[in-house]
Coordinates of C-alpha atoms in Angstrom, one line a residue:
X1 CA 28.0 52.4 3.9
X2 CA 31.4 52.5 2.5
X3 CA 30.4 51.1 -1.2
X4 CA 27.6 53.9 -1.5
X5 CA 29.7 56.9 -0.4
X6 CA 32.5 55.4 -2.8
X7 CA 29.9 55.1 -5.5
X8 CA 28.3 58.4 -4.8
X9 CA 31.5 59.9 -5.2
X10 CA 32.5 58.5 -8.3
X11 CA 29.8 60.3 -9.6
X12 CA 30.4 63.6 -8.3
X13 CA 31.6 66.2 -10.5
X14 CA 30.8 69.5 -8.0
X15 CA 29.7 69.7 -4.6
X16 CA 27.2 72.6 -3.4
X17 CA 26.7 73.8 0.0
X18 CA 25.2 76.8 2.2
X19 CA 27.1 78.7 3.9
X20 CA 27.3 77.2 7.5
X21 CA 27.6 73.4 6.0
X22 CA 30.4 74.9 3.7
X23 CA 32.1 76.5 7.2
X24 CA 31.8 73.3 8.8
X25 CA 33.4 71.1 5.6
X26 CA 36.4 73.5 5.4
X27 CA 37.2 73.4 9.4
X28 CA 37.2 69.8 9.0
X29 CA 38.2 68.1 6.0
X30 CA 41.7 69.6 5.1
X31 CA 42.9 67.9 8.4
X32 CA 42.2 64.4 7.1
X33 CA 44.0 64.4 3.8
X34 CA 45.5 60.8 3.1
X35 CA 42.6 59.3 3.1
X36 CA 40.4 58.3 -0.2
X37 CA 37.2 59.8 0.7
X38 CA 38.9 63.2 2.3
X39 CA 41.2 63.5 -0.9
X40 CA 37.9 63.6 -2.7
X41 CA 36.6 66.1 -0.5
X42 CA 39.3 68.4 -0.7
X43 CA 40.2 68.2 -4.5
X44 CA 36.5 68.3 -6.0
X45 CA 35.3 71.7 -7.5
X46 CA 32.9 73.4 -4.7
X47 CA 30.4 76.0 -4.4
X48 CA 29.2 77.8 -1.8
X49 CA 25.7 80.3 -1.7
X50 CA 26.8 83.0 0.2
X51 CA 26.5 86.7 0.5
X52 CA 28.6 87.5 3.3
X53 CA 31.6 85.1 2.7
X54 CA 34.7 87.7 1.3
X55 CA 37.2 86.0 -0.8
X56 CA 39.6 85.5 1.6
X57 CA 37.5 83.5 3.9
X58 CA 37.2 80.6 0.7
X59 CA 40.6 78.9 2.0
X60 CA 38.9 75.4 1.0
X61 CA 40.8 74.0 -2.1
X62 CA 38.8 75.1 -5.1
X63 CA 35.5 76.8 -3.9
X64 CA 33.7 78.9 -5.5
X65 CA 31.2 81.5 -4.1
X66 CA 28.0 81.9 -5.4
X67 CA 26.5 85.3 -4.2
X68 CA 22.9 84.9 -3.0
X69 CA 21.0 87.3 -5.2
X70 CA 23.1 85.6 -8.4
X71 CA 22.1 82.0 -7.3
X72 CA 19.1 81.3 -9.7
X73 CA 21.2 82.3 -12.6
X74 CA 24.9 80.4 -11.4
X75 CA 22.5 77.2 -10.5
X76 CA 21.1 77.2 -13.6
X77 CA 24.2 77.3 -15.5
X78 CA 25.6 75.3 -13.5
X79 CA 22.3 73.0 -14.2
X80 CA 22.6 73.3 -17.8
X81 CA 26.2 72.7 -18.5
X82 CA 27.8 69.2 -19.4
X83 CA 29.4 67.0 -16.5
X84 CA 28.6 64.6 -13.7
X85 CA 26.6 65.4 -10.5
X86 CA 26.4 68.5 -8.7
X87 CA 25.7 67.2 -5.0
X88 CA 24.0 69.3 -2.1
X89 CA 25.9 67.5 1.2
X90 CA 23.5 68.7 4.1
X91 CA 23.2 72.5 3.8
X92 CA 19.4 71.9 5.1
X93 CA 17.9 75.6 4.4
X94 CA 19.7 75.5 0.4
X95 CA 18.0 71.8 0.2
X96 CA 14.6 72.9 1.3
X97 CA 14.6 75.5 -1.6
X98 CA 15.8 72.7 -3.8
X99 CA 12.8 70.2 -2.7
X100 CA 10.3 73.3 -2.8
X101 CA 11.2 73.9 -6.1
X102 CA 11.7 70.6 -7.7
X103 CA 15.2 70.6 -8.3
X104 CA 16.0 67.2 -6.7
X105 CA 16.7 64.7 -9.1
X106 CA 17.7 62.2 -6.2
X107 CA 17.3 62.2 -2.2
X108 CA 19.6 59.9 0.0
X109 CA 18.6 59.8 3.1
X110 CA 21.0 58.1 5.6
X111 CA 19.1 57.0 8.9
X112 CA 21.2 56.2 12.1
X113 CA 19.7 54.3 15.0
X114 CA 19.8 56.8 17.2
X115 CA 17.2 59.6 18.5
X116 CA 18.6 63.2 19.1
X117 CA 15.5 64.9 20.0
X118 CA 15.7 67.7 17.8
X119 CA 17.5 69.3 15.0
X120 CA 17.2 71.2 11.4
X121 CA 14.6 69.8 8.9
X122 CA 15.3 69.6 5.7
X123 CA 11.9 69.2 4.1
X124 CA 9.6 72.4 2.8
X125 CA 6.8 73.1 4.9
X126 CA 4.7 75.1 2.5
X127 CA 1.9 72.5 2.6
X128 CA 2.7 71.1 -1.1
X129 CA 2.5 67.3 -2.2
X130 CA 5.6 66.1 -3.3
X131 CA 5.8 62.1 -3.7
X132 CA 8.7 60.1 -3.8
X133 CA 9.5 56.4 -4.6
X134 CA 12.6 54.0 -3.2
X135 CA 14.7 53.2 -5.8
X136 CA 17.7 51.6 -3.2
X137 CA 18.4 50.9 0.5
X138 CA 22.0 49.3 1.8
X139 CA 22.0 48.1 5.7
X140 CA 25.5 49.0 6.9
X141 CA 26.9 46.7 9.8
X142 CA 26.3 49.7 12.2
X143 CA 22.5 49.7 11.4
X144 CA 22.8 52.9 8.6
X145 CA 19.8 52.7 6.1
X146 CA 21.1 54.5 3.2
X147 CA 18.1 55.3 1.5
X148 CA 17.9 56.5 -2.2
X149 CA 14.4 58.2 -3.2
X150 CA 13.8 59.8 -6.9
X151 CA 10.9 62.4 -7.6
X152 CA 7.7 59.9 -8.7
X153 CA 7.0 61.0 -12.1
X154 CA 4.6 63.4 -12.7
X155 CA 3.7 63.8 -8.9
X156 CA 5.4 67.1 -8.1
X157 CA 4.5 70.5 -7.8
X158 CA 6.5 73.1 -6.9
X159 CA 5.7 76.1 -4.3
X160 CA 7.4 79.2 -3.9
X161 CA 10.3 79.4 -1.5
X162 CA 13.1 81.1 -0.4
X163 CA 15.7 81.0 2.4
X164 CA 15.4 83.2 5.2
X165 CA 17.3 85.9 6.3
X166 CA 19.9 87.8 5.2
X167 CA 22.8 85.5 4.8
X168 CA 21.9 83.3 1.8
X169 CA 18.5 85.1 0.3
X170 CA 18.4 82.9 -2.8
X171 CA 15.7 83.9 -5.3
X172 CA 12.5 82.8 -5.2
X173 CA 12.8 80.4 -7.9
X174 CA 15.8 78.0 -9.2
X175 CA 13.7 76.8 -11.5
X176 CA 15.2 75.4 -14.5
X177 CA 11.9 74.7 -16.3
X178 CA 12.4 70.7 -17.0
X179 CA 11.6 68.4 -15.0
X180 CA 13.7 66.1 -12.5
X181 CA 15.8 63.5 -13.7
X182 CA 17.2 60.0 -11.8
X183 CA 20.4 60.3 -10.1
X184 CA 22.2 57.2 -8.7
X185 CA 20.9 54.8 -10.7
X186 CA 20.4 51.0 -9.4
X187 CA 20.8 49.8 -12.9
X188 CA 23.8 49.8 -14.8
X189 CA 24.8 52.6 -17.4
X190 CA 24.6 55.5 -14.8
X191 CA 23.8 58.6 -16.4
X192 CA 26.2 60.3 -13.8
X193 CA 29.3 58.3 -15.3
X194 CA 28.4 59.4 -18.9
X195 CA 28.9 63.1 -20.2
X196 CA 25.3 65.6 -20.2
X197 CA 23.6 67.5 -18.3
X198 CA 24.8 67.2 -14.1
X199 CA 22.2 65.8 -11.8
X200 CA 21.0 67.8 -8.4
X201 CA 21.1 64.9 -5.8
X202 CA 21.0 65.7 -2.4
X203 CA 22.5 63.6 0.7
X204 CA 21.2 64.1 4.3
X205 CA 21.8 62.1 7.1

């Protein structure tokens, strides 16, 4: 699992969360510094949705809040704007917008052996078809399927969404009227490594 988090974060140019995944990064990550991955963590430019955050609260090196009812226009610029990937890590209520919308370019999925019984879905659940095709999978020695899924060409279509309550009310749409692009590519001459228009991946375990 090691090669595809290194190579996931060689592509990284921005890392975007919601608010309680963002929480549980900052508590975290800070403490670990000295090691590769962690360095990465705590260096990379970050944004957070949020509209209760205050700017004191954003002691994580380099993050910047995104207020909730400003999201569809800061996404979209952020979109639109040359540079490498801007990765969702988790954040499973900001993803399902993203998927509902069309906005994933790329879905890693990482799937442990184990059964928990119960948890947050990431997935929209406003009845919409959206199909997917395997692009990559790595075994780790521990059993982890890293799994990397693009959007199937013309096979999407996107519902209206938006995430509840009053914490992170993102706008209807984040739209940015094109349509989703690979992300991690299996081939060579990553698109991620090269300067244009940032990726939306998204990586969920």
């Amino acid at each position: 699992m090691g090669g595809a988090l290194a190579e996931w974060q060689a592509g990284t140019g921005a890392l975007l969360f919601g608010r309680r995944t963002w929480q549980t990064m900052a508590a975290a990550w800070p403490a670990r510094a000295g090691d590769p991955f962690a360095d990465h963590m705590n260096s990379v430019t970050k944004y957070v949705v949020s509209s209760t955050l205050g700017e004191d609260e954003l002691t994580w090196n380099n993050t910047t809040c995104i207020p909730g009812d400003q999201a569809l226009d800061r996404i979209k610029k952020l979109r639109e704007a040359e540079g490498r990937d801007l990765v969702v890590m988790g954040s499973a209520s900001l993803t399902r917008t993203l998927l509902a919308e069309g906005l994933v370019d790329e879905l890693r999925l990482m799937i442990l052996p184990v059964l928990v019984g119960g948890g947050k879905s990431i997935y929209p659940t406003d009845g919409h078809l959206r199909t997917f095709e395997l692009v990559s999978t790595v075994v780790s020695g521990t059993g982890v399927h890293v799994c990397t899924y693009r959007p199937k060409a013309g096979a999407w279509s996107a519902g209206p969404a938006d995430l509840p309550g009053s914490r992170c009310p993102l706008p209807a749409r984040l739209g940015c009227g094109r349509q989703p692009q690979p992300h991690v590519d299996a081939d060579p001459g990553r698109r991620g490594h090269r300067r244009g228009r940032p990726r939306m991946p998204v990586t969920a375990g």
